[in-house]
mmCIF file of C-alpha atoms in Angstrom:
data_model
loop_
_atom_site.group_PDB
_atom_site.id
_atom_site.type_symbol
_atom_site.label_atom_id
_atom_site.label_comp_id
_atom_site.label_asym_id
_atom_site.label_seq_id
_atom_site.Cartn_x
_atom_site.Cartn_y
_atom_site.Cartn_z
ATOM 1 C CA MET T 1 142.634 174.669 153.987
ATOM 2 C CA GLN T 2 143.625 175.024 157.494
ATOM 3 C CA ASP T 3 147.105 173.064 157.071
ATOM 4 C CA ALA T 4 147.313 175.618 153.587
ATOM 5 C CA SER T 5 150.162 178.008 154.298
ATOM 6 C CA ILE T 6 150.444 181.757 153.148
ATOM 7 C CA LEU T 7 152.879 184.003 152.722
ATOM 8 C CA VAL T 8 152.250 187.499 153.213
ATOM 9 C CA LEU T 9 154.643 189.915 151.965
ATOM 10 C CA GLU T 10 152.481 193.794 153.009
ATOM 11 C CA ASP T 11 155.326 195.902 154.587
ATOM 12 C CA GLU T 12 152.987 198.354 156.663
ATOM 13 C CA LEU T 13 152.549 196.397 159.916
ATOM 14 C CA ALA T 14 149.354 197.654 160.719
ATOM 15 C CA ILE T 15 147.777 196.349 157.387
ATOM 16 C CA ALA T 16 149.493 192.420 157.653
ATOM 17 C CA GLU T 17 148.629 191.945 161.218
ATOM 18 C CA MET T 18 144.759 192.908 160.129
ATOM 19 C CA ILE T 19 145.064 190.357 156.960
ATOM 20 C CA GLU T 20 146.455 188.050 159.041
ATOM 21 C CA ILE T 21 143.178 187.852 162.186
ATOM 22 C CA ILE T 22 140.806 188.436 159.683
ATOM 23 C CA LEU T 23 142.057 184.902 157.561
ATOM 24 C CA ARG T 24 142.436 183.127 161.240
ATOM 25 C CA LYS T 25 138.808 183.656 162.067
ATOM 26 C CA GLU T 26 138.675 181.541 158.601
ATOM 27 C CA GLY T 27 140.549 178.228 160.224
ATOM 28 C CA ILE T 28 143.975 179.269 158.434
ATOM 29 C CA LEU T 29 146.436 179.427 160.518
ATOM 30 C CA ASN T 30 150.177 178.906 159.040
ATOM 31 C CA ILE T 31 150.269 181.995 157.967
ATOM 32 C CA THR T 32 153.732 183.949 157.623
ATOM 33 C CA LEU T 33 154.331 187.698 157.459
ATOM 34 C CA CYS T 34 157.323 189.091 155.743
ATOM 35 C CA GLY T 35 157.725 193.545 155.697
ATOM 36 C CA THR T 36 160.837 193.369 153.146
ATOM 37 C CA VAL T 37 161.878 191.743 149.512
ATOM 38 C CA GLN T 38 165.047 189.906 151.434
ATOM 39 C CA GLU T 39 162.733 188.105 154.546
ATOM 40 C CA ALA T 40 160.624 187.267 152.008
ATOM 41 C CA LYS T 41 163.222 186.000 149.556
ATOM 42 C CA LYS T 42 164.806 184.204 153.374
ATOM 43 C CA LYS T 43 161.278 182.337 153.176
ATOM 44 C CA ILE T 44 160.939 181.113 150.150
ATOM 45 C CA GLU T 45 164.543 179.609 149.061
ATOM 46 C CA THR T 46 163.902 176.786 151.988
ATOM 47 C CA LYS T 47 159.704 176.687 151.770
ATOM 48 C CA VAL T 48 156.599 176.665 149.418
ATOM 49 C CA PHE T 49 153.832 177.628 150.452
ATOM 50 C CA ASP T 50 150.122 177.129 149.342
ATOM 51 C CA PHE T 51 149.329 181.110 148.117
ATOM 52 C CA TYR T 52 151.374 184.301 148.148
ATOM 53 C CA LEU T 53 149.366 187.636 149.496
ATOM 54 C CA LEU T 54 152.476 190.677 147.860
ATOM 55 C CA ASP T 55 152.447 194.369 147.582
ATOM 56 C CA ILE T 56 153.637 196.341 145.786
ATOM 57 C CA MET T 57 156.018 198.523 146.662
ATOM 58 C CA LEU T 58 158.456 197.821 149.539
ATOM 59 C CA PRO T 59 160.912 199.338 150.658
ATOM 60 C CA ASP T 60 163.719 197.526 149.706
ATOM 61 C CA GLY T 61 161.899 196.003 146.085
ATOM 62 C CA SER T 62 159.109 195.751 144.521
ATOM 63 C CA GLY T 63 156.760 192.783 144.885
ATOM 64 C CA LEU T 64 156.187 192.255 140.967
ATOM 65 C CA ASP T 65 159.975 190.703 140.852
ATOM 66 C CA MET T 66 159.166 188.659 144.108
ATOM 67 C CA ALA T 67 156.232 187.519 142.009
ATOM 68 C CA ASN T 68 157.960 186.695 139.037
ATOM 69 C CA MET T 69 160.403 184.273 141.817
ATOM 70 C CA ILE T 70 157.408 182.818 142.713
ATOM 71 C CA ARG T 71 156.815 181.340 139.439
ATOM 72 C CA GLU T 72 159.355 179.715 138.713
ATOM 73 C CA GLN T 73 159.183 177.432 141.732
ATOM 74 C CA SER T 74 155.778 177.614 141.827
ATOM 75 C CA ASP T 75 152.328 177.661 140.364
ATOM 76 C CA ALA T 76 150.140 178.257 143.827
ATOM 77 C CA PRO T 77 147.783 181.725 143.974
ATOM 78 C CA ILE T 78 149.660 185.098 143.610
ATOM 79 C CA PHE T 79 147.803 187.418 144.525
ATOM 80 C CA PHE T 80 148.801 191.445 144.837
ATOM 81 C CA LEU T 81 147.632 193.600 147.312
ATOM 82 C CA THR T 82 148.587 197.495 146.826
ATOM 83 C CA ALA T 83 147.238 201.345 146.039
ATOM 84 C CA LYS T 84 149.129 200.875 142.929
ATOM 85 C CA GLY T 85 145.033 200.523 141.171
ATOM 86 C CA SER T 86 145.998 202.573 137.434
ATOM 87 C CA ASP T 87 144.852 199.864 134.523
ATOM 88 C CA ALA T 88 148.569 199.960 133.645
ATOM 89 C CA ASP T 89 149.143 198.948 136.793
ATOM 90 C CA LYS T 90 146.795 196.100 137.182
ATOM 91 C CA LEU T 91 147.621 194.530 133.602
ATOM 92 C CA ARG T 92 151.661 194.927 134.600
ATOM 93 C CA GLY T 93 150.402 192.240 137.743
ATOM 94 C CA PHE T 94 148.626 189.992 136.050
ATOM 95 C CA MET T 95 151.605 189.702 133.294
ATOM 96 C CA ASN T 96 153.874 189.345 136.306
ATOM 97 C CA GLY T 97 152.367 185.851 137.741
ATOM 98 C CA ALA T 98 149.186 187.484 139.186
ATOM 99 C CA ASP T 99 146.419 185.560 139.939
ATOM 100 C CA ASP T 100 144.120 188.951 141.064
ATOM 101 C CA TYR T 101 144.750 192.755 141.764
ATOM 102 C CA ILE T 102 143.455 194.087 145.014
ATOM 103 C CA THR T 103 143.692 197.917 145.042
ATOM 104 C CA LYS T 104 144.025 199.968 148.780
ATOM 105 C CA PRO T 105 142.528 200.680 150.388
ATOM 106 C CA PHE T 106 139.705 197.273 150.733
ATOM 107 C CA ASN T 107 137.108 195.462 151.775
ATOM 108 C CA PRO T 108 138.710 192.922 153.624
ATOM 109 C CA LEU T 109 135.958 190.563 153.543
ATOM 110 C CA GLU T 110 135.920 190.615 149.942
ATOM 111 C CA LEU T 111 139.626 190.058 149.735
ATOM 112 C CA VAL T 112 139.480 187.062 151.902
ATOM 113 C CA ALA T 113 136.403 185.952 149.897
ATOM 114 C CA ARG T 114 138.616 185.823 147.374
ATOM 115 C CA VAL T 115 141.692 184.045 149.391
ATOM 116 C CA LYS T 116 139.051 181.559 150.384
ATOM 117 C CA VAL T 117 138.173 180.872 146.619
ATOM 118 C CA GLN T 118 141.554 180.667 145.070
ATOM 119 C CA LEU T 119 143.034 178.811 147.792
ATOM 120 C CA ALA T 120 140.788 175.818 147.309
ATOM 121 C CA ARG T 121 140.694 176.243 143.755
ATOM 122 C CA TYR T 122 144.575 175.240 144.365
ATOM 123 C CA ILE T 123 144.068 172.524 146.872
ATOM 124 C CA LYS T 124 142.370 171.095 145.626
ATOM 125 C CA LYS T 125 144.265 170.616 142.226
ATOM 126 C CA LYS T 126 147.318 169.961 143.799
ATOM 127 C CA GLY T 127 145.486 167.324 145.958
ATOM 128 C CA VAL T 128 144.461 165.012 143.582
ATOM 129 C CA PRO T 129 146.608 163.214 141.634
ATOM 130 C CA GLU T 130 145.542 162.641 137.944
ATOM 131 C CA SER T 131 143.694 158.771 137.414
ATOM 132 C CA ASN T 132 142.176 157.207 134.902
ATOM 133 C CA LEU T 133 139.080 155.899 136.581
ATOM 134 C CA PHE T 134 136.440 156.952 136.929
ATOM 135 C CA THR T 135 133.417 155.969 138.776
ATOM 136 C CA CYS T 136 129.249 156.290 138.018
ATOM 137 C CA SER T 137 126.263 154.960 140.193
ATOM 138 C CA ARG T 138 125.797 152.738 138.050
ATOM 139 C CA PHE T 139 129.143 151.888 136.335
ATOM 140 C CA THR T 140 132.896 152.098 136.547
ATOM 141 C CA PHE T 141 134.538 153.151 133.700
ATOM 142 C CA ASP T 142 138.797 152.217 134.049
ATOM 143 C CA ILE T 143 140.845 153.985 131.738
ATOM 144 C CA ASP T 144 143.505 152.633 132.162
ATOM 145 C CA ALA T 145 142.711 149.131 131.041
ATOM 146 C CA ALA T 146 139.883 149.953 128.220
ATOM 147 C CA GLU T 147 136.729 148.264 130.038
ATOM 148 C CA ILE T 148 133.725 149.118 131.908
ATOM 149 C CA ILE T 149 132.581 147.415 134.736
ATOM 150 C CA VAL T 150 128.826 147.199 135.040
ATOM 151 C CA ASN T 151 126.903 144.906 138.621
ATOM 152 C CA ASP T 152 130.260 143.375 138.641
ATOM 153 C CA THR T 153 130.582 142.479 134.943
ATOM 154 C CA LYS T 154 133.255 143.062 132.717
ATOM 155 C CA GLU T 155 133.047 144.974 129.032
ATOM 156 C CA ILE T 156 135.709 145.286 126.837
ATOM 157 C CA ILE T 157 135.704 148.717 124.914
ATOM 158 C CA SER T 158 137.576 150.009 122.460
ATOM 159 C CA GLY T 159 137.232 152.880 119.035
ATOM 160 C CA ARG T 160 134.736 155.043 119.627
ATOM 161 C CA LEU T 161 132.484 153.858 122.353
ATOM 162 C CA PHE T 162 136.165 154.051 124.142
ATOM 163 C CA HIS T 163 136.603 157.923 123.090
ATOM 164 C CA LEU T 164 132.692 158.431 123.242
ATOM 165 C CA LEU T 165 132.660 157.510 127.317
ATOM 166 C CA LYS T 166 136.210 159.189 128.451
ATOM 167 C CA TYR T 167 134.533 162.480 126.584
ATOM 168 C CA LEU T 168 131.726 161.853 128.496
ATOM 169 C CA CYS T 169 133.451 161.572 131.569
ATOM 170 C CA GLU T 170 135.855 164.357 131.945
ATOM 171 C CA ASN T 171 132.201 167.156 131.177
ATOM 172 C CA VAL T 172 130.379 165.014 133.590
ATOM 173 C CA GLY T 173 127.420 166.930 134.422
ATOM 174 C CA GLN T 174 127.333 169.555 131.338
ATOM 175 C CA VAL T 175 124.866 169.186 128.257
ATOM 176 C CA LEU T 176 127.159 167.947 125.535
ATOM 177 C CA SER T 177 125.858 169.020 122.210
ATOM 178 C CA LYS T 178 126.274 166.241 118.972
ATOM 179 C CA GLU T 179 128.416 168.589 116.645
ATOM 180 C CA GLN T 180 130.719 168.927 120.397
ATOM 181 C CA ILE T 181 130.636 165.663 120.642
ATOM 182 C CA TYR T 182 131.114 164.394 116.843
ATOM 183 C CA GLU T 183 134.250 166.809 116.523
ATOM 184 C CA ARG T 184 135.612 165.164 119.697
ATOM 185 C CA VAL T 185 135.255 162.167 119.031
ATOM 186 C CA TRP T 186 135.660 162.068 115.377
ATOM 187 C CA GLY T 187 137.985 165.186 114.947
ATOM 188 C CA ASP T 188 135.708 166.230 112.029
ATOM 189 C CA CYS T 189 134.538 168.911 111.161
ATOM 190 C CA LEU T 190 132.046 167.449 109.224
ATOM 191 C CA PHE T 191 129.311 166.425 111.255
ATOM 192 C CA ASP T 192 127.096 163.102 111.135
ATOM 193 C CA ASP T 193 124.467 163.649 113.242
ATOM 194 C CA ASN T 194 123.560 159.788 112.847
ATOM 195 C CA THR T 195 126.142 158.347 114.331
ATOM 196 C CA VAL T 196 126.655 159.930 117.443
ATOM 197 C CA MET T 197 123.169 158.456 117.871
ATOM 198 C CA VAL T 198 124.390 155.480 117.342
ATOM 199 C CA HIS T 199 127.363 155.398 119.864
ATOM 200 C CA ILE T 200 125.244 156.453 122.779
ATOM 201 C CA ARG T 201 122.308 154.106 121.401
ATOM 202 C CA LYS T 202 125.407 151.335 121.895
ATOM 203 C CA LEU T 203 127.369 152.795 124.828
ATOM 204 C CA ARG T 204 123.754 153.512 126.421
ATOM 205 C CA GLU T 205 122.792 149.032 126.229
ATOM 206 C CA LYS T 206 126.730 148.663 127.604
ATOM 207 C CA ILE T 207 125.297 150.824 130.777
ATOM 208 C CA GLU T 208 121.936 151.690 131.329
ATOM 209 C CA LYS T 209 119.318 149.270 132.867
ATOM 210 C CA ASN T 210 116.905 149.932 130.435
ATOM 211 C CA PRO T 211 118.756 151.579 127.279
ATOM 212 C CA GLY T 212 114.792 152.567 126.293
ATOM 213 C CA LYS T 213 114.464 154.218 129.640
ATOM 214 C CA PRO T 214 118.234 156.176 129.884
ATOM 215 C CA THR T 215 119.435 157.526 133.900
ATOM 216 C CA CYS T 216 123.399 157.952 133.517
ATOM 217 C CA ILE T 217 123.235 159.357 129.251
ATOM 218 C CA ILE T 218 120.468 161.822 129.452
ATOM 219 C CA THR T 219 119.143 163.134 126.208
ATOM 220 C CA VAL T 220 118.860 167.250 125.494
ATOM 221 C CA ARG T 221 115.814 167.343 123.341
ATOM 222 C CA GLY T 222 117.701 170.291 120.447
ATOM 223 C CA ILE T 223 120.671 170.272 122.532
ATOM 224 C CA GLY T 224 122.305 166.681 122.233
ATOM 225 C CA TYR T 225 123.758 164.765 125.601
ATOM 226 C CA LYS T 226 124.862 164.927 129.062
ATOM 227 C CA LEU T 227 126.200 162.415 131.653
ATOM 228 C CA VAL T 228 124.545 162.594 135.043
ATOM 229 C CA GLY T 229 124.808 160.428 138.214
ATOM 230 C CA ASP T 230 127.746 160.761 140.832
ATOM 231 C CA VAL T 231 130.320 160.986 138.883
ATOM 232 C CA GLN T 232 134.407 160.607 140.625
ATOM 233 C CA SER T 233 138.317 160.624 139.449
#
């Protein structure tokens, strides 16, 4: 987050400098301050920022128009920080691409907390490429090769087991009902409890050390199943 770049468009210098100070205290050092729409336009023409904090009422235009321009080239978080606090103003802000809307006067600590949360999510999303490899403490699942590697032994899986394991990996740590699993993996709303149970058992036989006492695919009694363990994608 230290290397993240933030553009602050705020015509009140005291507020802009205060925002810069509190962000720097949180380790966010790459901050560009702009006091006018024209100044901000020149900046975004040559640089794509990781975060945009915009006032709406500016001496030479509107932050709403600025947000539309940013959205044409970036999906980075956009916050509006403005004195316009009616419900209609907030709705207009969100319709123009805002991720959050904060009204003046504001709590500086709340502002920086919101910025850090959204910025961290964006940096994580931007920095992690799409991966087709899931790694767990018990196994590695190579989606492209449709194979599981358990204790250095490769096993090919196909059909429903492939889609079942992929769905579990995509939702690691989450309890999935049998109905959810059946609808997603089999693509049918006509739920079949036994079908799910049979395929979970077959999958456990491939990845569990002791299928009778599973440690990866856990049964949540009365609900369904969840994949546990240190799974990375």
